[in-house]
Amino acid sequence: MNARLSDYGYDLPAELIAQRPLPRRDESRMMVLRRDAQRIEHRHFTELKTLLNSGDLLILNDTRVLPARKFSDDGAIEFLFTERLGPARWKCLVKPGRKMRLGATAKIDNAVLRVEEISPEGERVVSLNEDVDLYARGSMPLPPYIGRESDTEDERRYQTIFAAAAGALAAPTAGLHFTQEILGEIAHAFVTLHVGTGTFLPVRSENISAHRMPPEKFSISPQAAEKIDKAKRIVAVGTTTVRVLESARRENGSLIAQSGSTDLFIYPPYQFRHVDLLFTNFHLPRSTLLMLVCAFAGRDFVLGAYREAIRERYRFYSYGDCMLIL
């Protein structure tokens, strides 16, 4: 059992962090990991269908990213609005935090915002002097490793083509590769998990079993539950989809339609019960997402594959290349 945070580190040259998407969604390279043979292959995403069997079912997360990033009217403070609590009352993250201590104010969209509460994790509860829709004219909340402001291209490309239910603070990035043409060739179904700050919360304890994931809301429709139950093999697209499938309630062995929340943290030696194949991007070192992938395919095999991806100059993270684990 690899329960130490330091077991999940690796060194990545900064130039391999994709700062922009490729011109076409489906142009990405795809590393294939064959668990049974412990073999790595270098393919392209457009070959995905040829690696799947009849009876395989892709499960994708159809959450829609909220335009949750905004700046104060003077540009001095960056806000990420994580939840609307009620009229003129929101939860948010701020940078720099020292400028928004308890009772501090800022102007945003000509409204006065005031910090009412600060959680131990640094999240603020704020009130406004008028009820403003802070998602109006907001921008895509690109992750910090993309070292630029989001633009009109990101409004389209940091969103899957099948995004439906608004509620995420980050894209389910494994889904960004898919086009309508490729989806049309492969049997698939959608579930929803609204990606929150918890998915990207840093693991701060060297003993990873002490880490706790904040709950994230998910739902499974009756149509999706029926398709999933009939599938021969389940191909989870992304770590968020894995967490939905592994968390969902079943009755008499059958998946049921449901809405709920999950705080499931998957790390070795977790035993997967409902996911057979995993399609995913490359993830940050020491992240809960990398730990989930290591639980699925084995830490040594996965980190060896990451080293090979670095040697082969794969593109990493949200706008980067992908991996299929068979």
mmCIF file of C-alpha atoms in Angstrom:
data_model
loop_
_atom_site.group_PDB
_atom_site.id
_atom_site.type_symbol
_atom_site.label_atom_id
_atom_site.label_comp_id
_atom_site.label_asym_id
_atom_site.label_seq_id
_atom_site.Cartn_x
_atom_site.Cartn_y
_atom_site.Cartn_z
ATOM 1 C CA MET A 1 0.000 0.000 0.000
ATOM 2 C CA ASN A 2 1.412 3.392 -1.036
ATOM 3 C CA ALA A 3 -0.092 5.682 1.570
ATOM 4 C CA ARG A 4 2.576 8.401 1.494
ATOM 5 C CA LEU A 5 2.084 11.625 -0.405
ATOM 6 C CA SER A 6 5.697 11.513 -1.570
ATOM 7 C CA ASP A 7 4.955 8.226 -3.386
ATOM 8 C CA TYR A 8 2.967 10.187 -5.989
ATOM 9 C CA GLY A 9 5.456 12.843 -7.026
ATOM 10 C CA TYR A 10 7.132 13.282 -10.404
ATOM 11 C CA ASP A 11 9.042 16.075 -12.119
ATOM 12 C CA LEU A 12 7.460 17.688 -15.159
ATOM 13 C CA PRO A 13 9.223 20.203 -17.408
ATOM 14 C CA ALA A 14 7.074 23.346 -17.472
ATOM 15 C CA GLU A 15 7.065 23.458 -21.280
ATOM 16 C CA LEU A 16 5.002 20.222 -21.365
ATOM 17 C CA ILE A 17 2.048 21.879 -19.594
ATOM 18 C CA ALA A 18 -0.419 22.602 -22.406
ATOM 19 C CA GLN A 19 -1.315 26.297 -22.351
ATOM 20 C CA ARG A 20 -3.733 26.149 -25.286
ATOM 21 C CA PRO A 21 -5.923 23.433 -26.791
ATOM 22 C CA LEU A 22 -4.915 21.895 -30.110
ATOM 23 C CA PRO A 23 -6.733 23.311 -33.170
ATOM 24 C CA ARG A 24 -9.064 20.288 -33.216
ATOM 25 C CA ARG A 25 -10.417 18.501 -30.153
ATOM 26 C CA ASP A 26 -9.673 15.043 -31.535
ATOM 27 C CA GLU A 27 -6.017 15.676 -32.509
ATOM 28 C CA SER A 28 -4.569 14.586 -29.167
ATOM 29 C CA ARG A 29 -2.090 11.783 -28.755
ATOM 30 C CA MET A 30 -3.305 8.857 -26.657
ATOM 31 C CA MET A 31 -1.080 6.665 -24.533
ATOM 32 C CA VAL A 32 -2.540 3.167 -24.112
ATOM 33 C CA LEU A 33 -1.741 1.228 -20.943
ATOM 34 C CA ARG A 34 -2.418 -2.518 -21.088
ATOM 35 C CA ARG A 35 -2.586 -3.683 -17.502
ATOM 36 C CA ASP A 36 -2.492 -7.413 -18.236
ATOM 37 C CA ALA A 37 0.693 -7.242 -20.334
ATOM 38 C CA GLN A 38 2.147 -4.218 -18.497
ATOM 39 C CA ARG A 39 2.699 -2.716 -21.938
ATOM 40 C CA ILE A 40 2.533 0.854 -23.194
ATOM 41 C CA GLU A 41 1.483 1.874 -26.716
ATOM 42 C CA HIS A 42 1.522 5.274 -28.385
ATOM 43 C CA ARG A 43 -1.662 5.971 -30.348
ATOM 44 C CA HIS A 44 -3.939 8.856 -31.276
ATOM 45 C CA PHE A 45 -7.322 9.698 -29.820
ATOM 46 C CA THR A 46 -9.022 9.059 -33.162
ATOM 47 C CA GLU A 47 -8.111 5.361 -32.694
ATOM 48 C CA LEU A 48 -10.247 5.044 -29.549
ATOM 49 C CA LYS A 49 -13.054 3.094 -31.234
ATOM 50 C CA THR A 50 -10.632 0.466 -32.568
ATOM 51 C CA LEU A 51 -9.511 -0.345 -29.004
ATOM 52 C CA LEU A 52 -13.013 -0.969 -27.659
ATOM 53 C CA ASN A 53 -15.212 -4.056 -27.913
ATOM 54 C CA SER A 54 -18.836 -4.524 -28.862
ATOM 55 C CA GLY A 55 -20.848 -4.087 -25.669
ATOM 56 C CA ASP A 56 -18.500 -1.483 -24.216
ATOM 57 C CA LEU A 57 -20.230 1.663 -22.955
ATOM 58 C CA LEU A 58 -18.554 5.045 -22.549
ATOM 59 C CA ILE A 59 -19.777 7.006 -19.520
ATOM 60 C CA LEU A 60 -19.145 10.754 -19.712
ATOM 61 C CA ASN A 61 -19.718 13.617 -17.280
ATOM 62 C CA ASP A 62 -22.048 16.216 -18.830
ATOM 63 C CA THR A 63 -21.564 18.957 -16.241
ATOM 64 C CA ARG A 64 -21.216 22.495 -17.609
ATOM 65 C CA VAL A 65 -18.494 24.811 -16.315
ATOM 66 C CA LEU A 66 -19.767 28.007 -14.734
ATOM 67 C CA PRO A 67 -18.187 31.325 -15.782
ATOM 68 C CA ALA A 68 -17.237 31.679 -12.132
ATOM 69 C CA ARG A 69 -14.091 33.803 -12.328
ATOM 70 C CA LYS A 70 -14.402 37.567 -11.918
ATOM 71 C CA PHE A 71 -12.258 40.487 -10.820
ATOM 72 C CA SER A 72 -13.088 43.432 -8.610
ATOM 73 C CA ASP A 73 -13.895 46.585 -10.545
ATOM 74 C CA ASP A 74 -10.384 47.933 -9.897
ATOM 75 C CA GLY A 75 -8.785 44.647 -11.021
ATOM 76 C CA ALA A 76 -6.951 44.177 -7.712
ATOM 77 C CA ILE A 77 -8.777 41.066 -6.459
ATOM 78 C CA GLU A 78 -9.626 37.833 -8.251
ATOM 79 C CA PHE A 79 -12.752 35.953 -7.200
ATOM 80 C CA LEU A 80 -13.899 32.413 -7.919
ATOM 81 C CA PHE A 81 -17.590 32.244 -7.034
ATOM 82 C CA THR A 82 -18.210 28.674 -5.932
ATOM 83 C CA GLU A 83 -21.880 28.811 -4.910
ATOM 84 C CA ARG A 84 -24.846 31.155 -4.749
ATOM 85 C CA LEU A 85 -26.269 30.778 -1.224
ATOM 86 C CA GLY A 86 -29.285 33.042 -1.713
ATOM 87 C CA PRO A 87 -30.200 36.576 -2.756
ATOM 88 C CA ALA A 88 -27.044 38.740 -2.644
ATOM 89 C CA ARG A 89 -25.113 36.026 -0.761
ATOM 90 C CA TRP A 90 -22.322 33.868 -2.231
ATOM 91 C CA LYS A 91 -19.420 31.579 -1.415
ATOM 92 C CA CYS A 92 -16.120 32.358 -3.103
ATOM 93 C CA LEU A 93 -12.359 31.960 -3.131
ATOM 94 C CA VAL A 94 -10.217 35.080 -3.417
ATOM 95 C CA LYS A 95 -6.682 36.079 -4.388
ATOM 96 C CA PRO A 96 -4.878 37.657 -2.661
ATOM 97 C CA GLY A 97 -6.581 36.568 0.563
ATOM 98 C CA ARG A 98 -4.842 39.221 2.674
ATOM 99 C CA LYS A 99 -6.912 41.915 0.920
ATOM 100 C CA MET A 100 -10.224 40.263 1.767
ATOM 101 C CA ARG A 101 -10.168 39.607 5.502
ATOM 102 C CA LEU A 102 -13.301 39.554 7.644
ATOM 103 C CA GLY A 103 -15.312 42.736 7.084
ATOM 104 C CA ALA A 104 -13.288 43.823 4.043
ATOM 105 C CA THR A 105 -15.174 45.226 1.061
ATOM 106 C CA ALA A 106 -14.662 45.449 -2.694
ATOM 107 C CA LYS A 107 -16.699 46.689 -5.634
ATOM 108 C CA ILE A 108 -17.761 44.189 -8.283
ATOM 109 C CA ASP A 109 -20.157 44.984 -11.138
ATOM 110 C CA ASN A 110 -20.747 48.306 -9.313
ATOM 111 C CA ALA A 111 -22.110 46.441 -6.258
ATOM 112 C CA VAL A 112 -20.404 46.511 -2.850
ATOM 113 C CA LEU A 113 -19.246 43.083 -1.700
ATOM 114 C CA ARG A 114 -18.445 42.432 1.979
ATOM 115 C CA VAL A 115 -16.724 39.434 3.600
ATOM 116 C CA GLU A 116 -19.053 37.964 6.274
ATOM 117 C CA GLU A 117 -17.318 34.656 7.092
ATOM 118 C CA ILE A 118 -14.021 32.875 6.369
ATOM 119 C CA SER A 119 -13.773 29.070 6.595
ATOM 120 C CA PRO A 120 -10.615 27.301 7.892
ATOM 121 C CA GLU A 121 -9.837 26.425 4.243
ATOM 122 C CA GLY A 122 -10.025 30.093 3.241
ATOM 123 C CA GLU A 123 -13.389 30.078 1.467
ATOM 124 C CA ARG A 124 -15.330 33.327 1.976
ATOM 125 C CA VAL A 125 -19.040 33.893 2.480
ATOM 126 C CA VAL A 126 -19.796 37.330 1.079
ATOM 127 C CA SER A 127 -22.841 39.563 0.854
ATOM 128 C CA LEU A 128 -23.631 42.261 -1.676
ATOM 129 C CA ASN A 129 -25.648 45.438 -1.272
ATOM 130 C CA GLU A 130 -27.762 44.371 -4.258
ATOM 131 C CA ASP A 131 -28.632 41.023 -5.835
ATOM 132 C CA VAL A 132 -26.230 40.740 -8.771
ATOM 133 C CA ASP A 133 -25.792 37.628 -10.951
ATOM 134 C CA LEU A 134 -22.058 37.204 -10.552
ATOM 135 C CA TYR A 135 -21.932 34.505 -13.245
ATOM 136 C CA ALA A 136 -23.057 37.064 -15.826
ATOM 137 C CA ARG A 137 -20.011 38.274 -17.762
ATOM 138 C CA GLY A 138 -17.761 35.975 -15.750
ATOM 139 C CA SER A 139 -14.911 34.066 -17.369
ATOM 140 C CA MET A 140 -13.813 30.435 -17.466
ATOM 141 C CA PRO A 141 -11.999 29.405 -14.256
ATOM 142 C CA LEU A 142 -8.848 28.094 -15.936
ATOM 143 C CA PRO A 143 -6.518 26.217 -13.562
ATOM 144 C CA PRO A 144 -3.505 28.120 -12.198
ATOM 145 C CA TYR A 145 -0.979 26.137 -14.267
ATOM 146 C CA ILE A 146 -2.432 27.764 -17.386
ATOM 147 C CA GLY A 147 -0.525 30.972 -16.944
ATOM 148 C CA ARG A 148 -2.797 33.406 -18.754
ATOM 149 C CA GLU A 149 -6.217 35.015 -18.614
ATOM 150 C CA SER A 150 -9.082 33.084 -20.190
ATOM 151 C CA ASP A 151 -10.409 34.366 -23.502
ATOM 152 C CA THR A 152 -13.200 33.732 -25.998
ATOM 153 C CA GLU A 153 -11.512 30.543 -27.236
ATOM 154 C CA ASP A 154 -11.643 29.120 -23.704
ATOM 155 C CA GLU A 155 -15.368 29.824 -23.467
ATOM 156 C CA ARG A 156 -15.787 27.174 -26.159
ATOM 157 C CA ARG A 157 -12.848 24.847 -25.633
ATOM 158 C CA TYR A 158 -12.818 24.623 -21.807
ATOM 159 C CA GLN A 159 -16.286 23.115 -22.114
ATOM 160 C CA THR A 160 -17.197 19.682 -23.464
ATOM 161 C CA ILE A 161 -19.393 19.572 -26.570
ATOM 162 C CA PHE A 162 -22.024 17.704 -24.522
ATOM 163 C CA ALA A 163 -22.006 20.000 -21.468
ATOM 164 C CA ALA A 164 -25.582 20.313 -20.219
ATOM 165 C CA ALA A 165 -26.165 20.874 -16.499
ATOM 166 C CA ALA A 166 -24.397 24.017 -15.247
ATOM 167 C CA GLY A 167 -22.635 23.681 -11.924
ATOM 168 C CA ALA A 168 -18.909 22.883 -12.319
ATOM 169 C CA LEU A 169 -15.946 24.994 -11.285
ATOM 170 C CA ALA A 170 -13.591 23.056 -13.556
ATOM 171 C CA ALA A 171 -14.032 21.073 -16.745
ATOM 172 C CA PRO A 172 -14.160 17.262 -16.706
ATOM 173 C CA THR A 173 -11.110 17.430 -18.939
ATOM 174 C CA ALA A 174 -11.087 13.872 -20.285
ATOM 175 C CA GLY A 175 -14.294 14.797 -22.089
ATOM 176 C CA LEU A 176 -12.689 17.738 -23.913
ATOM 177 C CA HIS A 177 -11.262 15.438 -26.622
ATOM 178 C CA PHE A 178 -14.628 14.230 -27.898
ATOM 179 C CA THR A 179 -16.330 15.452 -31.066
ATOM 180 C CA GLN A 180 -19.864 14.725 -32.207
ATOM 181 C CA GLU A 181 -18.450 12.477 -34.940
ATOM 182 C CA ILE A 182 -16.517 10.281 -32.518
ATOM 183 C CA LEU A 183 -19.359 10.123 -29.996
ATOM 184 C CA GLY A 184 -21.676 9.100 -32.817
ATOM 185 C CA GLU A 185 -19.535 6.014 -33.444
ATOM 186 C CA ILE A 186 -19.348 4.733 -29.853
ATOM 187 C CA ALA A 187 -22.138 3.670 -27.488
ATOM 188 C CA HIS A 188 -22.285 6.127 -24.603
ATOM 189 C CA ALA A 189 -24.318 7.512 -21.737
ATOM 190 C CA PHE A 190 -24.029 10.582 -19.513
ATOM 191 C CA VAL A 191 -23.923 11.060 -15.763
ATOM 192 C CA THR A 192 -23.407 14.387 -13.980
ATOM 193 C CA LEU A 193 -20.898 15.342 -11.309
ATOM 194 C CA HIS A 194 -20.437 19.048 -10.653
ATOM 195 C CA VAL A 195 -16.696 19.384 -10.240
ATOM 196 C CA GLY A 196 -16.028 21.541 -7.198
ATOM 197 C CA THR A 197 -12.955 22.787 -5.417
ATOM 198 C CA GLY A 198 -12.607 19.433 -3.653
ATOM 199 C CA THR A 199 -11.411 17.596 -6.736
ATOM 200 C CA PHE A 200 -8.359 19.893 -6.841
ATOM 201 C CA LEU A 201 -7.840 20.468 -3.133
ATOM 202 C CA PRO A 202 -4.146 19.797 -2.393
ATOM 203 C CA VAL A 203 -3.334 16.790 -0.240
ATOM 204 C CA ARG A 204 -1.423 18.301 2.662
ATOM 205 C CA SER A 205 -0.861 15.239 4.864
ATOM 206 C CA GLU A 206 2.058 12.913 4.129
ATOM 207 C CA ASN A 207 -0.299 10.121 5.200
ATOM 208 C CA ILE A 208 -2.802 10.372 2.354
ATOM 209 C CA SER A 209 -5.445 8.370 4.218
ATOM 210 C CA ALA A 210 -5.912 11.452 6.443
ATOM 211 C CA HIS A 211 -7.104 13.527 3.455
ATOM 212 C CA ARG A 212 -10.818 14.273 3.162
ATOM 213 C CA MET A 213 -12.642 15.212 -0.045
ATOM 214 C CA PRO A 214 -15.413 17.814 0.235
ATOM 215 C CA PRO A 215 -18.674 16.402 -1.169
ATOM 216 C CA GLU A 216 -19.598 17.037 -4.796
ATOM 217 C CA LYS A 217 -23.122 16.700 -6.196
ATOM 218 C CA PHE A 218 -23.915 14.031 -8.784
ATOM 219 C CA SER A 219 -26.916 12.563 -10.560
ATOM 220 C CA ILE A 220 -27.754 9.557 -12.752
ATOM 221 C CA SER A 221 -30.850 9.543 -14.958
ATOM 222 C CA PRO A 222 -33.126 6.488 -15.367
ATOM 223 C CA GLN A 223 -31.989 6.164 -18.995
ATOM 224 C CA ALA A 224 -28.300 6.181 -18.038
ATOM 225 C CA ALA A 225 -28.846 3.684 -15.201
ATOM 226 C CA GLU A 226 -30.565 1.278 -17.586
ATOM 227 C CA LYS A 227 -27.800 1.550 -20.193
ATOM 228 C CA ILE A 228 -25.069 1.072 -17.594
ATOM 229 C CA ASP A 229 -26.722 -2.069 -16.223
ATOM 230 C CA LYS A 230 -26.918 -3.614 -19.692
ATOM 231 C CA ALA A 231 -23.325 -2.867 -20.708
ATOM 232 C CA LYS A 232 -20.721 -5.626 -20.905
ATOM 233 C CA ARG A 233 -17.873 -3.309 -19.936
ATOM 234 C CA ILE A 234 -17.930 0.207 -18.523
ATOM 235 C CA VAL A 235 -15.428 2.733 -19.890
ATOM 236 C CA ALA A 236 -15.283 5.674 -17.491
ATOM 237 C CA VAL A 237 -14.306 8.946 -19.191
ATOM 238 C CA GLY A 238 -12.473 10.875 -16.499
ATOM 239 C CA THR A 239 -11.905 10.520 -12.775
ATOM 240 C CA THR A 240 -15.128 12.365 -11.907
ATOM 241 C CA THR A 241 -17.138 9.734 -13.777
ATOM 242 C CA VAL A 242 -15.284 6.989 -11.900
ATOM 243 C CA ARG A 243 -16.274 8.530 -8.599
ATOM 244 C CA VAL A 244 -19.939 8.702 -9.631
ATOM 245 C CA LEU A 245 -20.010 5.056 -10.725
ATOM 246 C CA GLU A 246 -18.161 3.798 -7.671
ATOM 247 C CA SER A 247 -20.302 5.872 -5.263
ATOM 248 C CA ALA A 248 -23.750 5.251 -6.729
ATOM 249 C CA ARG A 249 -26.346 3.221 -4.856
ATOM 250 C CA ARG A 250 -27.593 -0.060 -6.234
ATOM 251 C CA GLU A 251 -30.680 -2.087 -5.386
ATOM 252 C CA ASN A 252 -30.578 -5.864 -5.790
ATOM 253 C CA GLY A 253 -27.358 -5.428 -7.723
ATOM 254 C CA SER A 254 -28.836 -2.976 -10.228
ATOM 255 C CA LEU A 255 -27.915 0.670 -10.591
ATOM 256 C CA ILE A 256 -30.839 3.005 -9.909
ATOM 257 C CA ALA A 257 -31.566 6.558 -10.979
ATOM 258 C CA GLN A 258 -30.478 8.911 -8.219
ATOM 259 C CA SER A 259 -29.167 12.280 -7.114
ATOM 260 C CA GLY A 260 -26.764 12.663 -4.251
ATOM 261 C CA SER A 261 -23.258 13.701 -3.315
ATOM 262 C CA THR A 262 -19.961 11.889 -3.039
ATOM 263 C CA ASP A 263 -16.847 12.478 -0.971
ATOM 264 C CA LEU A 264 -15.219 9.249 -2.180
ATOM 265 C CA PHE A 265 -11.415 9.457 -2.193
ATOM 266 C CA ILE A 266 -9.930 6.640 -4.275
ATOM 267 C CA TYR A 267 -6.312 5.655 -3.708
ATOM 268 C CA PRO A 268 -4.385 2.345 -3.587
ATOM 269 C CA PRO A 269 -5.336 -0.361 -2.710
ATOM 270 C CA TYR A 270 -8.956 0.543 -3.588
ATOM 271 C CA GLN A 271 -10.819 -2.305 -5.324
ATOM 272 C CA PHE A 272 -12.923 -1.096 -8.254
ATOM 273 C CA ARG A 273 -16.356 -2.679 -8.502
ATOM 274 C CA HIS A 274 -18.052 -0.964 -11.418
ATOM 275 C CA VAL A 275 -15.423 0.471 -13.797
ATOM 276 C CA ASP A 276 -13.643 -1.775 -16.294
ATOM 277 C CA LEU A 277 -11.634 0.678 -18.436
ATOM 278 C CA LEU A 278 -10.486 4.232 -17.751
ATOM 279 C CA PHE A 279 -9.968 7.069 -20.235
ATOM 280 C CA THR A 280 -8.262 10.045 -18.623
ATOM 281 C CA ASN A 281 -5.846 12.936 -19.030
ATOM 282 C CA PHE A 282 -2.444 13.280 -17.367
ATOM 283 C CA HIS A 283 -2.726 14.657 -13.836
ATOM 284 C CA LEU A 284 -0.710 16.797 -11.455
ATOM 285 C CA PRO A 285 1.824 15.169 -9.120
ATOM 286 C CA ARG A 286 0.579 14.388 -5.604
ATOM 287 C CA SER A 287 -3.033 14.976 -6.673
ATOM 288 C CA THR A 288 -6.063 12.908 -5.701
ATOM 289 C CA LEU A 289 -6.693 12.382 -9.428
ATOM 290 C CA LEU A 290 -3.275 10.780 -9.954
ATOM 291 C CA MET A 291 -3.855 8.597 -6.893
ATOM 292 C CA LEU A 292 -7.133 7.350 -8.389
ATOM 293 C CA VAL A 293 -5.373 6.413 -11.640
ATOM 294 C CA CYS A 294 -2.644 4.641 -9.657
ATOM 295 C CA ALA A 295 -5.311 2.672 -7.792
ATOM 296 C CA PHE A 296 -6.757 1.594 -11.149
ATOM 297 C CA ALA A 297 -3.543 0.581 -12.922
ATOM 298 C CA GLY A 298 -0.844 0.304 -10.235
ATOM 299 C CA ARG A 299 1.410 3.077 -9.009
ATOM 300 C CA ASP A 300 4.653 1.774 -10.522
ATOM 301 C CA PHE A 301 3.056 1.147 -13.923
ATOM 302 C CA VAL A 302 1.367 4.559 -13.999
ATOM 303 C CA LEU A 303 4.384 6.569 -12.861
ATOM 304 C CA GLY A 304 6.550 4.640 -15.336
ATOM 305 C CA ALA A 305 4.064 5.597 -18.054
ATOM 306 C CA TYR A 306 4.257 9.241 -16.948
ATOM 307 C CA ARG A 307 8.055 9.136 -17.241
ATOM 308 C CA GLU A 308 7.708 7.738 -20.760
ATOM 309 C CA ALA A 309 5.122 10.410 -21.624
ATOM 310 C CA ILE A 310 7.635 13.058 -20.549
ATOM 311 C CA ARG A 311 10.371 11.465 -22.670
ATOM 312 C CA GLU A 312 7.963 11.331 -25.636
ATOM 313 C CA ARG A 313 6.943 14.968 -25.115
ATOM 314 C CA TYR A 314 3.249 14.387 -24.460
ATOM 315 C CA ARG A 315 1.215 17.466 -23.560
ATOM 316 C CA PHE A 316 0.015 17.466 -19.923
ATOM 317 C CA TYR A 317 -3.047 18.496 -17.908
ATOM 318 C CA SER A 318 -6.363 20.085 -18.904
ATOM 319 C CA TYR A 319 -5.592 20.963 -22.526
ATOM 320 C CA GLY A 320 -3.145 18.104 -22.943
ATOM 321 C CA ASP A 321 -3.069 14.577 -24.334
ATOM 322 C CA CYS A 322 -4.922 11.552 -22.993
ATOM 323 C CA MET A 323 -4.499 8.001 -21.765
ATOM 324 C CA LEU A 324 -6.608 4.843 -22.148
ATOM 325 C CA ILE A 325 -6.131 2.148 -19.518
ATOM 326 C CA LEU A 326 -7.293 -1.300 -20.634
#
